[in-house]
Structure formats: structure tokens, C-alpha cells
PDB file of C-alpha atoms in Angstrom:
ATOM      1  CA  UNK Q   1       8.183  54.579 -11.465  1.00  0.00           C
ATOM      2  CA  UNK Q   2      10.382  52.224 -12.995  1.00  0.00           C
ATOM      3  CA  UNK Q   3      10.049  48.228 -12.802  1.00  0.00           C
ATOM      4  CA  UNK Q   4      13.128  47.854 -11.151  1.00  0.00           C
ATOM      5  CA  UNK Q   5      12.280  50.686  -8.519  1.00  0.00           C
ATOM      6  CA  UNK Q   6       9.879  48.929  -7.929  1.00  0.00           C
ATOM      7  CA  UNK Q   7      11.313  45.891  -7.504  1.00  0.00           C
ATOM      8  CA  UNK Q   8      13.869  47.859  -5.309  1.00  0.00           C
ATOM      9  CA  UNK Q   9      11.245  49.122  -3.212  1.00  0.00           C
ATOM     10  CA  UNK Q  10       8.971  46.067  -2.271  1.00  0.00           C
ATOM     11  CA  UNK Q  11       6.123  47.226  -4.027  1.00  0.00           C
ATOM     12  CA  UNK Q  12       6.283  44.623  -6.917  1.00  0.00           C
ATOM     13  CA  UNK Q  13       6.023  40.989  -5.688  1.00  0.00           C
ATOM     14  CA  UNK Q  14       6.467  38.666  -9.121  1.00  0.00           C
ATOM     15  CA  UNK Q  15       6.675  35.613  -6.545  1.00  0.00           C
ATOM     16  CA  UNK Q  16       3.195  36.585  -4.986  1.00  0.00           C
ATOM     17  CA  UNK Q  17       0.519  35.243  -6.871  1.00  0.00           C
ATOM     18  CA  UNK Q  18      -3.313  36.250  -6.958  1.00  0.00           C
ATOM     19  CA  UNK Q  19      -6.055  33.339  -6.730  1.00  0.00           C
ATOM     20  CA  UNK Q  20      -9.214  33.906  -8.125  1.00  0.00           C
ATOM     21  CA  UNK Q  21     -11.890  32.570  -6.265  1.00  0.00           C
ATOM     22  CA  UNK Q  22     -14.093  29.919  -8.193  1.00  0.00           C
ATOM     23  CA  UNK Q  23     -10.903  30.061 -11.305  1.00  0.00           C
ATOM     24  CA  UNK Q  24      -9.706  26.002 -12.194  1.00  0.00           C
ATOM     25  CA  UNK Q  25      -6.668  26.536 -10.021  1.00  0.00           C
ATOM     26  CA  UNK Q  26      -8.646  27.511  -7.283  1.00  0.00           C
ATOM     27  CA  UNK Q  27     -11.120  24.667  -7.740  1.00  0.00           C
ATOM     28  CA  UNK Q  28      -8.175  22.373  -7.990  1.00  0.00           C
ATOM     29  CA  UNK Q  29      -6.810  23.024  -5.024  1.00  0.00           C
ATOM     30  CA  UNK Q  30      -9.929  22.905  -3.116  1.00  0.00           C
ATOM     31  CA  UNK Q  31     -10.387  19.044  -4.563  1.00  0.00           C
ATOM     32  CA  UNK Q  32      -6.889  18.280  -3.236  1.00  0.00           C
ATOM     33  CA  UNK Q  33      -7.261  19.712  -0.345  1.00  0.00           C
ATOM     34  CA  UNK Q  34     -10.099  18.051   0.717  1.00  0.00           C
ATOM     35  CA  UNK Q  35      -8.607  14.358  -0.513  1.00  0.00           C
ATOM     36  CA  UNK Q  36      -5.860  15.236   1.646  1.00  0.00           C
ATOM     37  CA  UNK Q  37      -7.570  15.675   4.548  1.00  0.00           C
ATOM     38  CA  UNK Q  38      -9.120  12.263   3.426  1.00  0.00           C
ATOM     39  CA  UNK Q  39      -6.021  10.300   3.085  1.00  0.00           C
ATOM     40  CA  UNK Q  40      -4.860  11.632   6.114  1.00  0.00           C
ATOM     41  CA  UNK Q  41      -7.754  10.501   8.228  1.00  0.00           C
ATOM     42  CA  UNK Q  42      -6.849   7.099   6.735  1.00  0.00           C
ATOM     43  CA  UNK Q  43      -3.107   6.812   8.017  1.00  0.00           C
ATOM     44  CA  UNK Q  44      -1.026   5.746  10.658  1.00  0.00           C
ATOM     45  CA  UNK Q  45       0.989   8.098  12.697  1.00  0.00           C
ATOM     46  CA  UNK Q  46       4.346   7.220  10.579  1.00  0.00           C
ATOM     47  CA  UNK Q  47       1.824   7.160   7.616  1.00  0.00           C
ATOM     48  CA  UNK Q  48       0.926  11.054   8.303  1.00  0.00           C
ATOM     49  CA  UNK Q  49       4.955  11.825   8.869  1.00  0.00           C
ATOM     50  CA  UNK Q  50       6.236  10.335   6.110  1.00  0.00           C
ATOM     51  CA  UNK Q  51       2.966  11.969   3.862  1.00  0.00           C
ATOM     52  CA  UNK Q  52       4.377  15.225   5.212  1.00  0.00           C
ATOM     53  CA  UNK Q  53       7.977  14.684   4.465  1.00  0.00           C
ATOM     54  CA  UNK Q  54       6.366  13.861   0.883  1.00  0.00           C
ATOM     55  CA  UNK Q  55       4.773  16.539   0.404  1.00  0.00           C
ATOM     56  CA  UNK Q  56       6.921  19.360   1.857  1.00  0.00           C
ATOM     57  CA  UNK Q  57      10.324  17.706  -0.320  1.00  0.00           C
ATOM     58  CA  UNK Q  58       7.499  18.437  -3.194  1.00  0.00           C
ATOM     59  CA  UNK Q  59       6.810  21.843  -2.259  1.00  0.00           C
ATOM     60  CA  UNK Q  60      10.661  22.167  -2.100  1.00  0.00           C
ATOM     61  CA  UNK Q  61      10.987  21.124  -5.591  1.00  0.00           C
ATOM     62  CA  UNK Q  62       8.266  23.126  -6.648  1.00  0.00           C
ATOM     63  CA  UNK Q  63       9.645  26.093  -5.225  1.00  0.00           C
ATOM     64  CA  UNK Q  64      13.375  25.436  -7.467  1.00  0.00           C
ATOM     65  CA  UNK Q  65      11.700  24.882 -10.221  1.00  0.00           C
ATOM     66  CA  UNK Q  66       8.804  27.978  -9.830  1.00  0.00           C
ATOM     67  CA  UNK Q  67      12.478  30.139  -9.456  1.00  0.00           C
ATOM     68  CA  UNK Q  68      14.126  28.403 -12.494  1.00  0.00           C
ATOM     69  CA  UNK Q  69      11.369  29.229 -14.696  1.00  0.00           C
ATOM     70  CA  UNK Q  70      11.286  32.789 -13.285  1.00  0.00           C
ATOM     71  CA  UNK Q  71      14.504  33.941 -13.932  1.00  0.00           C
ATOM     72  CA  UNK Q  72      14.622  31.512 -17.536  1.00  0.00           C
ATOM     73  CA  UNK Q  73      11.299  33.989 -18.091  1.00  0.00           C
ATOM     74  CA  UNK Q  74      13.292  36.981 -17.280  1.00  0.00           C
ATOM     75  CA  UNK Q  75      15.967  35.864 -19.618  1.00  0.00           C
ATOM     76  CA  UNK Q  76      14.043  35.522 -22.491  1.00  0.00           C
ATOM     77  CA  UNK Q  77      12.306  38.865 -21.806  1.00  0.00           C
ATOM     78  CA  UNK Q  78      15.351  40.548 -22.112  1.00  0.00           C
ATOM     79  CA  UNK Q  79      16.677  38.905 -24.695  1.00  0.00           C
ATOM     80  CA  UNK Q  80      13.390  39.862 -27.292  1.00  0.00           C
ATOM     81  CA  UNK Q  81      14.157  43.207 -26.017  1.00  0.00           C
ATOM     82  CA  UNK Q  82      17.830  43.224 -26.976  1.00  0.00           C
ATOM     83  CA  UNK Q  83      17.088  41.586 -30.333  1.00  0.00           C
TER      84      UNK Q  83
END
């Protein structure tokens, strides 16, 4: 089966990502995770909104540039095959 079949079909997921348990990303996130749910313990109620709003217009930005890099990726991919 072809990539883009697959693509086509559902069964290949390039914006799913695999974490390895115990990897440096996964450790990572674990540390920020649990200073998060530090900080938060530490705030107000507008504190804890306005952290959220923070952190999901982060997530938001994240997310355009994850999809920007994505498709740049698939750009160049085709282009060494072209050349």
C-alpha cells in the first residue's frame, strides 16, 4: 500500500506521535508537569485563569508552528525527490 493510501485511509497518523517511556522528552514532561501542578497550588483563582489562558494560547502556537514545519518537511521531501 501506498503512503498516500494510506494517508487516504486513516491508517497513517504523521500528527500522532509515540512517547517512549523513561526517553528525555518523556522525562521532561514529567518535570513540568509536576512544577505545574506546583505553581498552580501557589496561585490565586485569576492567577490559575490567566496561567491557563497562557498556556493553552502556547499550545495554540505550538500547534501552527508543529503544522508549518510539517508541511515545510513535506516540501523539502519532495523536492530531493524531484531533484
Amino acid at each position: 500500500m501506498y503512503v498516500l493510501d494510506k494517508l487516504w485511509r486513516g491508517t497513517l497518523s504523521p500528527n500522532e506521535q509515540c512517547i517512549v517511556h523513561g526517553s528525555e522528552y518523556s522525562d521532561l514532561r514529567h518535570k513540568a508537569s509536576q512544577l505545574n501542578k506546583q505553581i498552580v497550588s501557589m496561585l490565586s483563582d485569576d492567577g490559575k485563569r490567566m496561567l491557563q489562558e497562557y498556556q493553552d494560547l502556547r499550545e495554540q502556537m505550538s500547534y501552527i508552528s508543529e503544522e508549518d514545519m510539517f508541511v515545510n518537511g513535506f516540501r523539502i521531501g519532495v523536492g530531493l525527490l524531484l531533484d
